[in-house]
Amino acid sequence: MNRSLAVLVFAIIILSCKQDAQYNDPIPVHDNFTIESNLLEETRVINVWTPPNYKTNNEALPVMYMPDGGVVQEDFPHIANTIAKLVESKEIAPMILVGIENIDRRKDLSGFSEVKEDEQYCPLTDGAKTFRAFITDELMPEINKRYKTTNKKGIIGESLAGLFVIETFFVDPNIFDFYIAMDPSLWWNNHYLERNAKKYLENEPSKTTKLWFAGSDAKDISTHTNSLAKTLRKSASSKLIWKYSDEPNEQHNTIFRATKEKALIWTLNVNATK
């Protein structure tokens, strides 16, 4: 990867989680609590949005987990408001949104890397492995204890969080029922995930699983998202329902908002097919 291009990509990654500040999205009514994580050795802030009638009925709901889930300069407000709009219009079924507020997203969302230069951008310590364990072993039980939940759950993320979503799908596709990744930073570790996609896909999900991902005009991302789509066409399991949205007219800092509605509608529509 060209060093100057890498610096540009890194700058985009760091700034991408701050783009929402210019939109001034209204912060929706939501719950907020902290969880003491033994795995992360941190106190993490969790934001939870539930549909308006959640407290007045006994219906259990699926859960969408979201890194970059803070309410200030992160993605929780605009995703929560989008889900609320789609639920109200009956384009998707009601669900619970769980946002995980950042402390150090670069550490949490990046996997291992053998590329020494990557250390300029994110730690090479495979923080994603620990963060994933935090979600599955500590956060999910807490959410299931506090809220009326079904077994259905998903995850959504953009940029570095999108990398985490794709890696999670590859490493253990059975953690979630649906995965949404906008402009995942697949360049990481010399595009290791994309290069090894065929091998990862041998670890097929044990249940019907959905994967939706998109690529913008960012060349060092779209090259790899397009390549991943080609691999999926050849090697995806019959249990995987997937869709790639090629978005050459969108930029890295616009793709989340440009594609979020169609991503959610397609992913949460039980009738969607390849």
XYZ file of C-alpha atoms in Angstrom:
274
model
C 0.000 0.000 0.000
C 1.434 3.405 -1.006
C 2.477 5.246 2.157
C 0.868 8.587 1.199
C -2.355 6.832 0.268
C -2.237 4.900 3.517
C -1.942 8.137 5.470
C -4.951 9.532 3.611
C -6.990 6.404 4.278
C -6.032 6.515 7.937
C -7.036 10.148 8.212
C -10.402 9.272 6.709
C -10.836 6.430 9.190
C -10.078 8.630 12.166
C -12.354 11.412 10.959
C -15.200 9.203 9.794
C -16.551 8.638 13.280
C -16.738 12.425 13.725
C -18.643 13.272 10.566
C -22.015 13.219 12.269
C -21.226 16.368 14.287
C -22.064 18.544 11.270
C -25.523 17.001 10.980
C -26.642 17.772 14.539
C -28.865 14.709 14.676
C -31.373 14.933 17.497
C -30.503 12.496 20.254
C -33.485 10.179 20.639
C -34.921 9.095 23.957
C -32.858 6.122 25.020
C -31.471 4.203 27.970
C -27.913 4.595 29.135
C -25.865 2.432 31.481
C -22.278 1.429 32.153
C -20.772 -2.013 32.241
C -17.555 -2.952 33.999
C -15.664 -5.109 31.539
C -13.177 -7.554 32.975
C -12.047 -8.449 29.474
C -11.370 -4.891 28.350
C -10.402 -3.712 31.833
C -12.546 -0.643 31.215
C -15.887 0.850 32.134
C -17.921 1.039 28.930
C -20.920 3.262 28.248
C -23.832 1.533 26.524
C -26.703 3.364 24.803
C -29.918 1.466 24.092
C -32.825 2.578 21.902
C -36.153 0.749 22.079
C -39.318 1.359 20.035
C -41.916 3.728 21.542
C -44.325 0.971 22.562
C -41.634 -1.357 23.927
C -42.517 -0.780 27.583
C -46.237 -1.227 27.072
C -46.168 -4.725 25.589
C -44.486 -8.037 26.282
C -43.057 -8.629 22.816
C -39.447 -9.788 22.698
C -37.383 -8.084 20.002
C -34.230 -8.781 17.971
C -31.151 -6.720 18.799
C -28.814 -4.702 16.579
C -25.360 -4.101 18.082
C -23.335 -1.120 16.921
C -19.713 -0.106 17.519
C -19.210 3.660 17.238
C -22.383 3.791 19.316
C -21.879 6.974 21.315
C -24.265 9.941 21.228
C -21.629 12.657 20.688
C -19.793 12.661 17.333
C -20.625 8.989 16.887
C -23.318 7.095 15.021
C -25.945 6.184 17.611
C -28.322 9.141 17.050
C -28.648 8.906 13.281
C -28.940 5.109 13.222
C -31.473 5.105 16.062
C -33.511 7.802 14.310
C -33.334 5.870 11.034
C -34.522 2.643 12.657
C -37.328 4.559 14.388
C -38.443 5.995 11.044
C -38.364 2.609 9.313
C -40.230 0.937 12.168
C -42.880 3.651 12.127
C -43.361 3.256 8.368
C -43.465 -0.542 8.808
C -40.564 -1.024 6.420
C -38.788 -3.047 9.090
C -40.028 -4.820 12.200
C -39.396 -3.320 15.649
C -35.989 -3.977 17.141
C -33.593 -2.853 19.868
C -30.447 -0.872 19.031
C -27.432 -1.236 21.323
C -24.664 1.329 20.829
C -21.220 0.796 22.331
C -19.548 4.125 23.054
C -15.909 4.389 22.035
C -12.855 4.727 24.200
C -10.189 3.714 21.689
C -11.889 2.527 18.499
C -8.575 1.894 16.740
C -7.641 -0.684 19.359
C -11.087 -2.260 19.634
C -11.928 -2.565 15.960
C -8.668 -3.691 14.332
C -7.509 -7.295 14.196
C -3.934 -8.533 14.031
C -1.578 -7.246 11.360
C 1.763 -8.473 10.068
C 2.347 -5.146 8.312
C 4.644 -3.033 10.479
C 3.492 0.199 8.814
C -0.061 -0.455 10.014
C 1.135 0.340 13.527
C 1.075 4.029 12.547
C -2.693 3.776 12.342
C -3.884 1.134 14.797
C -2.274 -1.167 17.380
C -1.169 -4.549 16.055
C -2.390 -6.324 19.185
C -5.613 -7.862 17.767
C -7.819 -5.753 20.000
C -10.789 -6.867 17.904
C -10.549 -10.359 19.391
C -10.956 -9.015 22.927
C -13.640 -6.543 21.902
C -15.604 -9.334 20.211
C -15.354 -11.414 23.394
C -16.607 -8.419 25.383
C -19.683 -8.228 23.146
C -20.470 -11.946 23.254
C -19.473 -12.824 26.819
C -20.246 -9.664 28.786
C -22.501 -7.293 26.860
C -24.963 -9.741 25.293
C -25.829 -11.439 28.619
C -26.351 -8.012 30.188
C -28.651 -6.894 27.361
C -30.614 -10.151 27.547
C -30.999 -9.659 31.296
C -32.170 -6.059 31.043
C -34.392 -6.278 27.951
C -36.949 -8.551 26.301
C -34.895 -10.058 23.494
C -35.223 -12.835 20.942
C -32.315 -14.960 19.759
C -32.045 -12.870 16.581
C -29.238 -10.333 16.578
C -27.119 -8.351 14.164
C -24.277 -5.876 13.937
C -23.743 -2.735 11.868
C -20.619 -0.666 11.282
C -18.794 1.631 8.881
C -15.114 2.038 7.984
C -13.004 0.530 10.778
C -16.184 -0.742 12.422
C -17.070 -2.237 9.044
C -13.750 -4.091 9.107
C -14.729 -5.439 12.521
C -18.109 -6.562 11.150
C -16.536 -8.449 8.231
C -13.871 -10.003 10.438
C -16.508 -11.137 12.922
C -18.501 -12.733 10.122
C -15.420 -14.590 8.889
C -14.136 -15.640 12.312
C -17.469 -16.846 13.695
C -20.476 -16.390 11.394
C -22.806 -17.819 14.041
C -22.405 -14.921 16.487
C -24.954 -12.818 14.602
C -27.837 -13.521 12.244
C -27.163 -10.454 10.116
C -24.106 -8.344 9.351
C -24.015 -4.852 7.790
C -20.721 -3.199 6.792
C -20.367 0.106 4.952
C -16.964 0.780 3.378
C -15.111 -1.761 5.543
C -11.403 -0.960 5.824
C -10.344 -4.169 4.113
C -6.945 -2.723 3.234
C -5.856 -3.545 6.807
C -3.029 -6.085 7.106
C -2.383 -6.044 3.363
C -6.078 -6.854 2.741
C -5.702 -10.124 4.659
C -9.417 -10.767 5.127
C -10.199 -10.296 1.454
C -7.187 -12.357 0.327
C -8.251 -15.217 2.592
C -11.999 -14.906 2.063
C -12.335 -18.229 0.257
C -10.688 -20.060 3.143
C -12.799 -18.228 5.720
C -15.968 -19.104 3.813
C -15.255 -22.791 4.415
C -16.360 -22.017 7.982
C -19.973 -21.728 6.898
C -22.772 -20.585 9.224
C -24.920 -23.270 10.823
C -28.051 -21.189 10.229
C -29.391 -18.862 7.571
C -27.296 -15.701 7.847
C -27.398 -12.375 6.017
C -24.474 -10.213 4.969
C -24.871 -6.766 3.379
C -21.843 -4.623 2.558
C -21.064 -1.577 0.459
C -18.054 0.132 -1.096
C -17.634 3.816 -1.935
C -15.305 5.552 -4.393
C -12.355 5.082 -1.995
C -10.071 3.046 -4.251
C -8.182 1.301 -1.487
C -11.488 0.054 -0.119
C -13.633 -0.490 -3.223
C -10.920 -2.613 -4.837
C -11.238 -5.077 -1.989
C -15.008 -4.924 -1.525
C -15.447 -5.689 -5.216
C -12.983 -8.553 -4.929
C -14.811 -9.901 -1.878
C -18.076 -9.834 -3.823
C -16.458 -11.930 -6.576
C -15.279 -14.476 -4.017
C -18.718 -14.653 -2.454
C -20.295 -15.319 -5.861
C -18.061 -18.353 -6.250
C -17.745 -19.663 -2.705
C -20.606 -18.484 -0.477
C -22.522 -21.129 1.442
C -26.139 -21.785 0.528
C -26.938 -20.712 4.086
C -25.582 -17.236 3.417
C -27.857 -14.631 1.851
C -25.662 -11.735 0.834
C -25.744 -8.503 -1.133
C -23.003 -6.145 -2.237
C -23.889 -2.522 -2.938
C -21.253 -0.914 -5.161
C -21.511 2.844 -4.593
C -18.938 4.616 -6.830
C -20.801 7.925 -6.540
C -20.461 7.977 -2.758
C -17.453 9.038 -0.732
C -16.137 7.400 2.409
C -17.743 10.054 4.588
C -21.137 9.921 2.832
C -21.734 6.218 2.293
C -23.158 5.420 5.743
C -26.006 7.903 5.399
C -26.506 7.184 1.712
C -26.978 3.443 2.170
C -28.229 2.890 5.716
C -31.937 2.714 4.868
C -31.641 0.262 2.002
C -29.166 -1.799 4.010
C -31.555 -2.095 6.946
C -34.601 -2.754 4.762
C -32.861 -5.466 2.735
C -31.244 -7.085 5.752
C -34.357 -7.125 7.921
C -36.745 -8.152 5.159
C -37.342 -11.881 5.617
C -38.182 -12.216 1.909
C -34.883 -10.802 0.642
C -32.832 -13.156 -1.508
C -29.616 -12.999 -3.444
